[in-house]
Tab-separated table of C-alpha atoms in Angstrom:
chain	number	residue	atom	x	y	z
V	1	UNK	CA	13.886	-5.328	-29.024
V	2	UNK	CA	12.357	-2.120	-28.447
V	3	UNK	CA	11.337	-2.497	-24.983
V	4	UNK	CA	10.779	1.019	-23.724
V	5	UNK	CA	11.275	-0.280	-19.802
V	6	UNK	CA	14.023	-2.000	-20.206
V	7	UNK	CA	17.276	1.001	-19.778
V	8	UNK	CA	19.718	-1.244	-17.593
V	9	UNK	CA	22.171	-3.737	-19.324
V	10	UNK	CA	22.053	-7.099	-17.992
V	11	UNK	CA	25.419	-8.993	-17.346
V	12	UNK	CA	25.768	-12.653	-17.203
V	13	UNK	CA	28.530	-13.723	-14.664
V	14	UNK	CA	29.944	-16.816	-14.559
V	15	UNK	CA	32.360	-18.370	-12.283
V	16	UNK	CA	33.254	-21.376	-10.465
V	17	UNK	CA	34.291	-19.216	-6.731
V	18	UNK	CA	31.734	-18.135	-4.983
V	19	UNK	CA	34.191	-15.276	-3.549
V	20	UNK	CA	34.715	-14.046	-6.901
V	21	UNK	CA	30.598	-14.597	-7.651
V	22	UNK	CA	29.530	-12.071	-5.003
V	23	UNK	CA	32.858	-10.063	-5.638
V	24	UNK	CA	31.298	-9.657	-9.382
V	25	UNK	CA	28.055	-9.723	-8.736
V	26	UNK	CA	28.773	-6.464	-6.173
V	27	UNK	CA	31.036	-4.553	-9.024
V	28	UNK	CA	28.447	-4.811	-11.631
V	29	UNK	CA	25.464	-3.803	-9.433
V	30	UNK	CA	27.640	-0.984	-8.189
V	31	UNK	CA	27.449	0.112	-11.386
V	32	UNK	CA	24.428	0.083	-12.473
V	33	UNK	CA	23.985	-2.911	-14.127
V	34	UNK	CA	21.587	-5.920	-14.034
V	35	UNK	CA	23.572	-9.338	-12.770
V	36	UNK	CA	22.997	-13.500	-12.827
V	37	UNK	CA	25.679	-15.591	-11.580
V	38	UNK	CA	26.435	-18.752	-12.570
V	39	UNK	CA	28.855	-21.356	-11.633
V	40	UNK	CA	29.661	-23.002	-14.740
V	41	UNK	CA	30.103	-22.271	-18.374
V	42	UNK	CA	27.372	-24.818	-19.389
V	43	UNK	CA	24.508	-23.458	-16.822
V	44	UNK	CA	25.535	-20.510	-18.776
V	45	UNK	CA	24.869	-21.619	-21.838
V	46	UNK	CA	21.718	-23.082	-20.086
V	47	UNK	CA	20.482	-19.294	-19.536
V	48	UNK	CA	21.445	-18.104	-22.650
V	49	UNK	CA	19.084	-20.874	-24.035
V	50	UNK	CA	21.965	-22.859	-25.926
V	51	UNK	CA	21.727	-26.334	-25.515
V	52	UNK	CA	25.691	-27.980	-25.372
V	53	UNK	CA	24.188	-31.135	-27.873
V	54	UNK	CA	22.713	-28.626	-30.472
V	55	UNK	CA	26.281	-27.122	-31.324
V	56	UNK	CA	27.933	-30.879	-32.062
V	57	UNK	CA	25.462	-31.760	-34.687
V	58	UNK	CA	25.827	-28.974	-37.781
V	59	UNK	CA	22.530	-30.109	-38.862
V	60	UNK	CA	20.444	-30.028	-35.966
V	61	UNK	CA	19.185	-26.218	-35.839
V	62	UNK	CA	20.482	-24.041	-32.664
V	63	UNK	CA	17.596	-23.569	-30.383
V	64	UNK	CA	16.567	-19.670	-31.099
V	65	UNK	CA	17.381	-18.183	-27.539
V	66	UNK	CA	13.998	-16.342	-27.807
V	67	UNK	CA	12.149	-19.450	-26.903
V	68	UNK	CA	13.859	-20.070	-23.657
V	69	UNK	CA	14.959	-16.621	-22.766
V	70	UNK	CA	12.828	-14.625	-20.427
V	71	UNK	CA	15.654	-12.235	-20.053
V	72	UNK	CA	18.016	-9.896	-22.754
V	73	UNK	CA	21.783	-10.974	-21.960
V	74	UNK	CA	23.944	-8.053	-23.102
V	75	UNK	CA	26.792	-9.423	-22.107
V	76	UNK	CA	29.402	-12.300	-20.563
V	77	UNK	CA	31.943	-11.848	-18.386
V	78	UNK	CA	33.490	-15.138	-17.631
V	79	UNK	CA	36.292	-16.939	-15.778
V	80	UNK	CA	39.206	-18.252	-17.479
V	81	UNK	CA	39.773	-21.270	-15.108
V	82	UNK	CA	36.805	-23.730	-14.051
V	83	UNK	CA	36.551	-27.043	-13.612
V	84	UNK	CA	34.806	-28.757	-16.973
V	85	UNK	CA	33.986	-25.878	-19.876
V	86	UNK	CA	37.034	-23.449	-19.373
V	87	UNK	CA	36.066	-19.734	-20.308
V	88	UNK	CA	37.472	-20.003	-23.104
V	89	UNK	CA	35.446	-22.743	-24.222
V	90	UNK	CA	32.568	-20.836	-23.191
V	91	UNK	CA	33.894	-17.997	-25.523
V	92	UNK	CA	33.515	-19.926	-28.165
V	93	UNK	CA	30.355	-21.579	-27.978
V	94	UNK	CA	28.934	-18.150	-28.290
V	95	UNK	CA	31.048	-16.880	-30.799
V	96	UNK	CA	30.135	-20.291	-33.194
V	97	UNK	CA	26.518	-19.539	-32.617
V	98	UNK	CA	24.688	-18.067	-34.665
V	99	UNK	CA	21.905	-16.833	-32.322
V	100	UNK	CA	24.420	-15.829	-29.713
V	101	UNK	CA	27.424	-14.616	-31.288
V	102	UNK	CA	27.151	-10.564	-30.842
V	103	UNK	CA	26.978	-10.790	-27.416
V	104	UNK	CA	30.059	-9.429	-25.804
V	105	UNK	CA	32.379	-11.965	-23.663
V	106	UNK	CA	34.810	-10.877	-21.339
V	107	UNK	CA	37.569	-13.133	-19.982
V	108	UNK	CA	38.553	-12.909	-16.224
V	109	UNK	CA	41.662	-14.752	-15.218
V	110	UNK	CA	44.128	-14.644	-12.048
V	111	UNK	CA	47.401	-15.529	-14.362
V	112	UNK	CA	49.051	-13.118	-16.380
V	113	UNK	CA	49.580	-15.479	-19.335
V	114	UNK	CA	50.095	-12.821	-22.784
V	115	UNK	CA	49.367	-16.293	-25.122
V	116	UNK	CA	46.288	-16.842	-23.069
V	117	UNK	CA	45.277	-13.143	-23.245
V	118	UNK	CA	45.837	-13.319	-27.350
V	119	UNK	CA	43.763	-16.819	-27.810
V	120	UNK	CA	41.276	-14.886	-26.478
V	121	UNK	CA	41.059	-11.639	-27.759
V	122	UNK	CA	41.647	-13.449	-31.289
V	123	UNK	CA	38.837	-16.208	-30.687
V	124	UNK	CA	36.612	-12.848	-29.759
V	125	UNK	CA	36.777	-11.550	-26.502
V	126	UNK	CA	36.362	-7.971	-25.878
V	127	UNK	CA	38.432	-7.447	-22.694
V	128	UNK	CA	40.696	-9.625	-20.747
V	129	UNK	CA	40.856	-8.473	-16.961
V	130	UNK	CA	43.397	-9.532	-14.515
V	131	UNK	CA	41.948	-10.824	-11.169
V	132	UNK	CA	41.288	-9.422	-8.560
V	133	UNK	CA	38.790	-7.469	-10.802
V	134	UNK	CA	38.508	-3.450	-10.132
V	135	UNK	CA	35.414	-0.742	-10.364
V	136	UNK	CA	37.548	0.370	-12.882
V	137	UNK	CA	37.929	-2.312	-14.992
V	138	UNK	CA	34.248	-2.320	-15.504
V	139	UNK	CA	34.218	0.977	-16.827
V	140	UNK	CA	35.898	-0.577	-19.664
V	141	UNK	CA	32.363	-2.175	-20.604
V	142	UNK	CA	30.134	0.003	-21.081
V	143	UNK	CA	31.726	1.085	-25.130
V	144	UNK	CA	31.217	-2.366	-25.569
V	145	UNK	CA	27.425	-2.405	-24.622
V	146	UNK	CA	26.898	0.856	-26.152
V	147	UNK	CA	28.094	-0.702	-29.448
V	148	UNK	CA	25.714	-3.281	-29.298
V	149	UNK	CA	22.392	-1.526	-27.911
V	150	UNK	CA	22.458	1.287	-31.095
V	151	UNK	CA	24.249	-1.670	-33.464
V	152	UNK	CA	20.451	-3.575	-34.012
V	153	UNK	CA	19.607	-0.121	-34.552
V	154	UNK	CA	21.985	0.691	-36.914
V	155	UNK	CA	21.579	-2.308	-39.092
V	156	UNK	CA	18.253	-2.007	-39.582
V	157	UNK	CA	18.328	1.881	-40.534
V	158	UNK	CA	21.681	1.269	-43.155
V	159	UNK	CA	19.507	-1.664	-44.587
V	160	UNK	CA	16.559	0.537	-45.183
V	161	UNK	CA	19.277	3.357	-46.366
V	162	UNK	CA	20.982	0.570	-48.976
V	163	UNK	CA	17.146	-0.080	-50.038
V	164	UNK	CA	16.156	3.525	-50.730
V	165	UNK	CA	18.972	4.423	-52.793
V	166	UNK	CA	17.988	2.078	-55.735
V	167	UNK	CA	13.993	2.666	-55.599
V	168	UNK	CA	11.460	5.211	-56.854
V	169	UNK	CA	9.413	7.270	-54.157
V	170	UNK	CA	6.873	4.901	-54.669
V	171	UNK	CA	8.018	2.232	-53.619
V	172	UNK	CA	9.821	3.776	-51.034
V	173	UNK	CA	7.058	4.605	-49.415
V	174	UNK	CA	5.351	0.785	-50.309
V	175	UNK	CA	8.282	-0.252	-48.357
V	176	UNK	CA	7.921	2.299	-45.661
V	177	UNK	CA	4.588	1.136	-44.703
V	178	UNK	CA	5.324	-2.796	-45.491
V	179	UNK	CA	8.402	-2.509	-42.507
V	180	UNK	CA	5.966	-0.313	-40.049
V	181	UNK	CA	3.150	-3.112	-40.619
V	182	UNK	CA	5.665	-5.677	-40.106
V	183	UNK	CA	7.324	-4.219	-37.118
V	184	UNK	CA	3.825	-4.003	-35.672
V	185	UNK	CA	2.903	-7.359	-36.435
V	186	UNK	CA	5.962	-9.067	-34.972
V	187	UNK	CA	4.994	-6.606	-31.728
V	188	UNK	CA	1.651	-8.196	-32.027
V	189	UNK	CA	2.507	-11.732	-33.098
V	190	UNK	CA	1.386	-13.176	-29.788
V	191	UNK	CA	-1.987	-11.631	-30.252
V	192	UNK	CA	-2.515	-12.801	-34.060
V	193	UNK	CA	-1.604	-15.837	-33.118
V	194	UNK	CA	-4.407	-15.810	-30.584
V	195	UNK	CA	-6.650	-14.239	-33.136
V	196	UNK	CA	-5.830	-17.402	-35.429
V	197	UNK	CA	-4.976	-14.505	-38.187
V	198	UNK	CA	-1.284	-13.060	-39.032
V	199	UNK	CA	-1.417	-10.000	-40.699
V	200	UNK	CA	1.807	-11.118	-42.687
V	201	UNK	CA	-0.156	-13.626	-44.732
V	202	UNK	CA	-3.371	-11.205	-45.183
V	203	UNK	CA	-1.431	-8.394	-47.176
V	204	UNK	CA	-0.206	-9.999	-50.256
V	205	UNK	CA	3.611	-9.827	-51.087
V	206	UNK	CA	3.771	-8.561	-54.593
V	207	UNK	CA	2.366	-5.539	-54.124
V	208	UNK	CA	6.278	-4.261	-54.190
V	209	UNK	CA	6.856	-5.889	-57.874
V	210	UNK	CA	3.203	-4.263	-59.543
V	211	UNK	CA	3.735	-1.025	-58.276
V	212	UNK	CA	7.582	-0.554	-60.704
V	213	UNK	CA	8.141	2.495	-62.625
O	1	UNK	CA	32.567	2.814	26.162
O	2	UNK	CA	31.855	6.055	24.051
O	3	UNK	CA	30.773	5.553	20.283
O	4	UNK	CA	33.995	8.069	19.035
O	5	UNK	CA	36.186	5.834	21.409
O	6	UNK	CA	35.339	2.646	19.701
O	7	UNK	CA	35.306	4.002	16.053
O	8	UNK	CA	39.192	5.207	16.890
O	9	UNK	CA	40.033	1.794	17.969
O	10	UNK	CA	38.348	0.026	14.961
O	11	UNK	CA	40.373	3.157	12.783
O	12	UNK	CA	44.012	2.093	14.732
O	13	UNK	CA	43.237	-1.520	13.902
O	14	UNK	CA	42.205	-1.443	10.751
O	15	UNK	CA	45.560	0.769	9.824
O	16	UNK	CA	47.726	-1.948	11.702
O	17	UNK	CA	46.605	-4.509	9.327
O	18	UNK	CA	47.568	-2.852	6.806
O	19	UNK	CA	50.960	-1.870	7.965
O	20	UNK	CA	51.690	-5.416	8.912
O	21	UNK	CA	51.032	-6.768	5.826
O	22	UNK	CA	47.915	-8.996	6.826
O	23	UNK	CA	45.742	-7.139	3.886
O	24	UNK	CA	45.997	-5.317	1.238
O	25	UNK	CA	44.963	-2.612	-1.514
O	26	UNK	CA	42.006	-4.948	-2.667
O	27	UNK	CA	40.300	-5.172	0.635
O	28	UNK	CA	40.254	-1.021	0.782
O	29	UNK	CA	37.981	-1.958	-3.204
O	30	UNK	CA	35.957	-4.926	-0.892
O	31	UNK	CA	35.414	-1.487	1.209
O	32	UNK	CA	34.572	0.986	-1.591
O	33	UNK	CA	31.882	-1.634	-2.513
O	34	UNK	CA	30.266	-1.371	0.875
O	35	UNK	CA	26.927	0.865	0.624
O	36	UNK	CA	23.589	1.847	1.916
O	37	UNK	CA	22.610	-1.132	-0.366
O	38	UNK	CA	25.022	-3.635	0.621
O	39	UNK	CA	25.968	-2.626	4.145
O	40	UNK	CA	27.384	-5.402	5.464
O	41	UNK	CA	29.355	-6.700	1.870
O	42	UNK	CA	32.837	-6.963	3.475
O	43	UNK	CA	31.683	-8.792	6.494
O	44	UNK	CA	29.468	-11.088	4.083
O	45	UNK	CA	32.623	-12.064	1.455
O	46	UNK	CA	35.227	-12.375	4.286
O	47	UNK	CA	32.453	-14.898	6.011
O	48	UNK	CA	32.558	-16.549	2.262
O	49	UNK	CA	36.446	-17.081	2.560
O	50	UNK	CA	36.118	-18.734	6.022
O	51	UNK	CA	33.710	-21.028	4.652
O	52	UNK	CA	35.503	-21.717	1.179
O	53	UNK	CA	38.498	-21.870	3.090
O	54	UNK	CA	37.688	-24.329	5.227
O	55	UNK	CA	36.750	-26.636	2.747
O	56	UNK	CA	40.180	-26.007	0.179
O	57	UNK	CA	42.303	-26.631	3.480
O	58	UNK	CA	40.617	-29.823	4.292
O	59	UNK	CA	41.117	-31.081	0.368
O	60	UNK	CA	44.484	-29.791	0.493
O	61	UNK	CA	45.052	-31.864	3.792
O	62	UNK	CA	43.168	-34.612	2.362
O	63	UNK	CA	45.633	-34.515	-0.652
O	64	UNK	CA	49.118	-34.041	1.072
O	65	UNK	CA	48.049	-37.308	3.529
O	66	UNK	CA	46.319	-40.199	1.577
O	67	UNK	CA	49.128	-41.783	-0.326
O	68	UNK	CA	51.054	-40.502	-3.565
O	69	UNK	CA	50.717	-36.959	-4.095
O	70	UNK	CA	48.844	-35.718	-6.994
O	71	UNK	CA	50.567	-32.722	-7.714
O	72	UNK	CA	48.060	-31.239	-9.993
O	73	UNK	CA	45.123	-32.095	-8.224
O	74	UNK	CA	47.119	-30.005	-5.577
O	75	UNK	CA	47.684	-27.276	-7.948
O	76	UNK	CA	43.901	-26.747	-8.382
O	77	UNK	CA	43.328	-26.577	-5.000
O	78	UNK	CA	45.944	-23.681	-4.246
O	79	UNK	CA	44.881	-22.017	-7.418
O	80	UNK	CA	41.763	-21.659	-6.120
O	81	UNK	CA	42.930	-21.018	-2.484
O	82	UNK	CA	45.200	-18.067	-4.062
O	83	UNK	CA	42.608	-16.794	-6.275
O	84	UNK	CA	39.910	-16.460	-3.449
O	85	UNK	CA	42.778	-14.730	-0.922
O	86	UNK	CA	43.649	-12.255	-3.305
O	87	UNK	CA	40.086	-11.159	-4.397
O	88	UNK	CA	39.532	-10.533	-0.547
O	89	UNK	CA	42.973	-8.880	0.239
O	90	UNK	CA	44.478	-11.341	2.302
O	91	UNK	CA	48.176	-10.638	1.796
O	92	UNK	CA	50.257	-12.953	3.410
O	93	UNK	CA	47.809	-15.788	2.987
O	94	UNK	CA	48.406	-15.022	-0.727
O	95	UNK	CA	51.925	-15.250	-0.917
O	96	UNK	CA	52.040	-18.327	0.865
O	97	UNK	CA	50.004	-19.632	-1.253
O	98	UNK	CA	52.228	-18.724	-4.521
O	99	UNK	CA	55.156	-20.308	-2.426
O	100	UNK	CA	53.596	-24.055	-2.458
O	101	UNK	CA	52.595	-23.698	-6.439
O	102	UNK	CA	56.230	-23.256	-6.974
O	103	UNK	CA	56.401	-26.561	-4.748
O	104	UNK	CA	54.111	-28.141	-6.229
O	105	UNK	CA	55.193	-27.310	-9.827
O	106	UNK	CA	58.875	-28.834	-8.867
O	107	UNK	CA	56.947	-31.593	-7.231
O	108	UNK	CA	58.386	-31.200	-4.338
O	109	UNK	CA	56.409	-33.281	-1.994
O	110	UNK	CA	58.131	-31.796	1.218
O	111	UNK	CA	58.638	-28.449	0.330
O	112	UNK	CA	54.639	-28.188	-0.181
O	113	UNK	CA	53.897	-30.002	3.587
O	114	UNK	CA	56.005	-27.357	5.188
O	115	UNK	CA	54.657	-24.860	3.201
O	116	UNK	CA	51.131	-25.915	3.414
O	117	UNK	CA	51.718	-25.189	7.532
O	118	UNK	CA	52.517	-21.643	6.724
O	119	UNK	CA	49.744	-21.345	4.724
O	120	UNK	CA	47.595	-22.601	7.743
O	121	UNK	CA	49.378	-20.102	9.848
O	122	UNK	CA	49.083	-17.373	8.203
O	123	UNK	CA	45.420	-18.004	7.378
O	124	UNK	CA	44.572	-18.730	10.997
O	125	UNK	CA	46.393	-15.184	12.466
O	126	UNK	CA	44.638	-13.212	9.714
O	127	UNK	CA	40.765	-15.250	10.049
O	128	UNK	CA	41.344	-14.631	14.336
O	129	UNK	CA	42.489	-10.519	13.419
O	130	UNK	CA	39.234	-10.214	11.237
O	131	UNK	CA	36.965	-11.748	13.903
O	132	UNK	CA	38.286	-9.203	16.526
O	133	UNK	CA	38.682	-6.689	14.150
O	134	UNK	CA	34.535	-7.090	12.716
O	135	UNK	CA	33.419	-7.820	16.093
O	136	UNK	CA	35.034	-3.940	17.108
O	137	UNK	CA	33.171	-2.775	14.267
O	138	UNK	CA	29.719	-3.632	15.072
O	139	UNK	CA	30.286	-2.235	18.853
O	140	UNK	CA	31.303	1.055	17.064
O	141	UNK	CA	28.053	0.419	15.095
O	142	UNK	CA	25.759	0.381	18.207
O	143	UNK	CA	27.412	2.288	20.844
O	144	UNK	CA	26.290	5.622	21.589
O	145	UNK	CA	28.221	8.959	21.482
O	146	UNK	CA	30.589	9.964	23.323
């Protein structure tokens, strides 16, 4: 988050034809956006950094993406047919996990099926496009990214806005200056952790609860 | 022969094709996506088709000659014969293809071997067209005006 270089959305394309790979792969670059192809659903969820065993046992933890990760995915636009994990299925791997769910999925498909299109849309997809896909269909993508590019950063302002209508000033500005220390020390967690010293654990955390009116 | 010579026969070509049904509106979008970065795209997916091709007619073949028809297994094949000549434009190629899914949904064992020859056909007239048609391109591409 907060990566001042990083302006482009990146797209995650998956497919089983490699026609309809480079046909994708083209449309997105033309406009603008960042692109990996892949020719399955599970070397998708490979790249996303979701492991296919982790989602069948509830009590096994979901691998946090940001471990495996090297790259932001802002969004999947998938085929509904392939061989193995339909798109569909695909759609709903992400949607049931936790790490992965806000991403965006879009379903591609050839056939005109309306209860197809509706299983989708209900189960969470953003779009359905009708192969052959256009330059215009992709237009349609962009609200979606939009949404969830300023949504992280509209979360975290309406939480501090819930926050500061219950406290005093005070503590306001205690927790003002608690969130800028902690957003610097998660930006600097790498280095702490090299400096054997987190600056989390050297401020203690009551100083919120002493400082009451 | 002149540079504006060529580039009018490559223009008349290209504008038969069309008007004989061997391609349609998506191959004009296959050209839109053609740029200074990606200058040789349509030559590059339509090379992709030969090569997918290839391979789907030999399964199909395959399929339709070594015993009892699997009729789904046949399905899949098409499906992804149909899907691949649509997102490049191929027309007629297309069509054919819809024809022997209708076959193949009724089961229809000889309806889909005749059909499967059309689909051949058809895919054989359009792949020689494009050669001629590409190779008239990059002539127009290096000859020199007039």
């Amino acid at each position: 988050m907060g990566m001042a270089a990083e302006s482009q959305f990146h797209v995650l394309a998956v497919d089983d034809s490699i026609i309809d790979r480079k046909l994708i792969e083209r449309l997105l670059k033309t406009s603008s956006y960042q692109v990996t192809t892949v020719d399955s659903g599970s070397k998708a969820l490979e790249f996303l950094g979701l492991h296919e065993d982790d989602t069948t046992n509830p009590s096994t933890p979901c691998v946090s993406p940001n471990n495996h990760q090297e790259v932001e995915v802002n969004l999947v636009i998938t085929d509904y047919c392939m061989p193995g994990m339909t798109g569909y299925d695909l759609l709903k791997k992400i949607k049931e996990s936790s790490s992965l769910r806000d991403i965006p999925v879009v379903i591609m498909s050839s056939e005109n099926v309306p209860s197809r299109i509706s299983r989708c849309l209900e189960e969470g997809a953003e779009e359905f496009f009708l192969k052959p896909v256009r330059l215009s269909d992709l237009n349609k993508l962009r609200p979606h990214l939009m949404k969830t590019k300023s949504k992280d950063q509209h979360q975290k302002q309406e939480k501090q806005e819930e926050k500061s209508a219950f406290q005093s000033p005070k503590q306001q500005q205690q927790e003002k200056e608690e969130h800028q220390q902690q957003q610097q020390s998660s930006n600097n967690k790498r280095k702490a952790i090299e400096e054997g010293l987190s600056p989390e654990r050297t401020r203690p955390r009551y100083n919120g609860i002493t400082t009451v009116v | 022969m002149g540079r504006n010579r060529l580039q009018h026969q490559v223009a008349c070509m290209r504008r038969s094709l069309f008007d004989q049904g061997f391609l349609d509106e998506q191959f004009i979008q296959l050209e839109e996506l053609q740029d200074d970065a990606s200058p040789n795209f349509v030559q590059e997916i339509v090379t992709l088709f030969y090569t997918d091709s290839a391979r789907l007619i030999q399964n199909i073949e395959q399929a339709l000659n070594n015993g009892p028809i699997d009729f789904s297994k046949l399905d899949d094949y098409m499906h992804q014969f149909k899907g691949s000549s649509s997102s490049i434009g191929a027309k007629k190629v297309t069509d054919e293809c819809k024809v022997f899914r209708e076959y193949c949904s009724a089961e229809n064992a000889q309806g889909c071997i005749r059909t499967f020859q059309q689909v051949k056909q058809e895919y054989a007239i359009l792949r020689r067209k494009l050669e001629v048609y590409f190779q008239m391109v990059r002539q127009a591409d290096v000859a020199h005006t007039p």
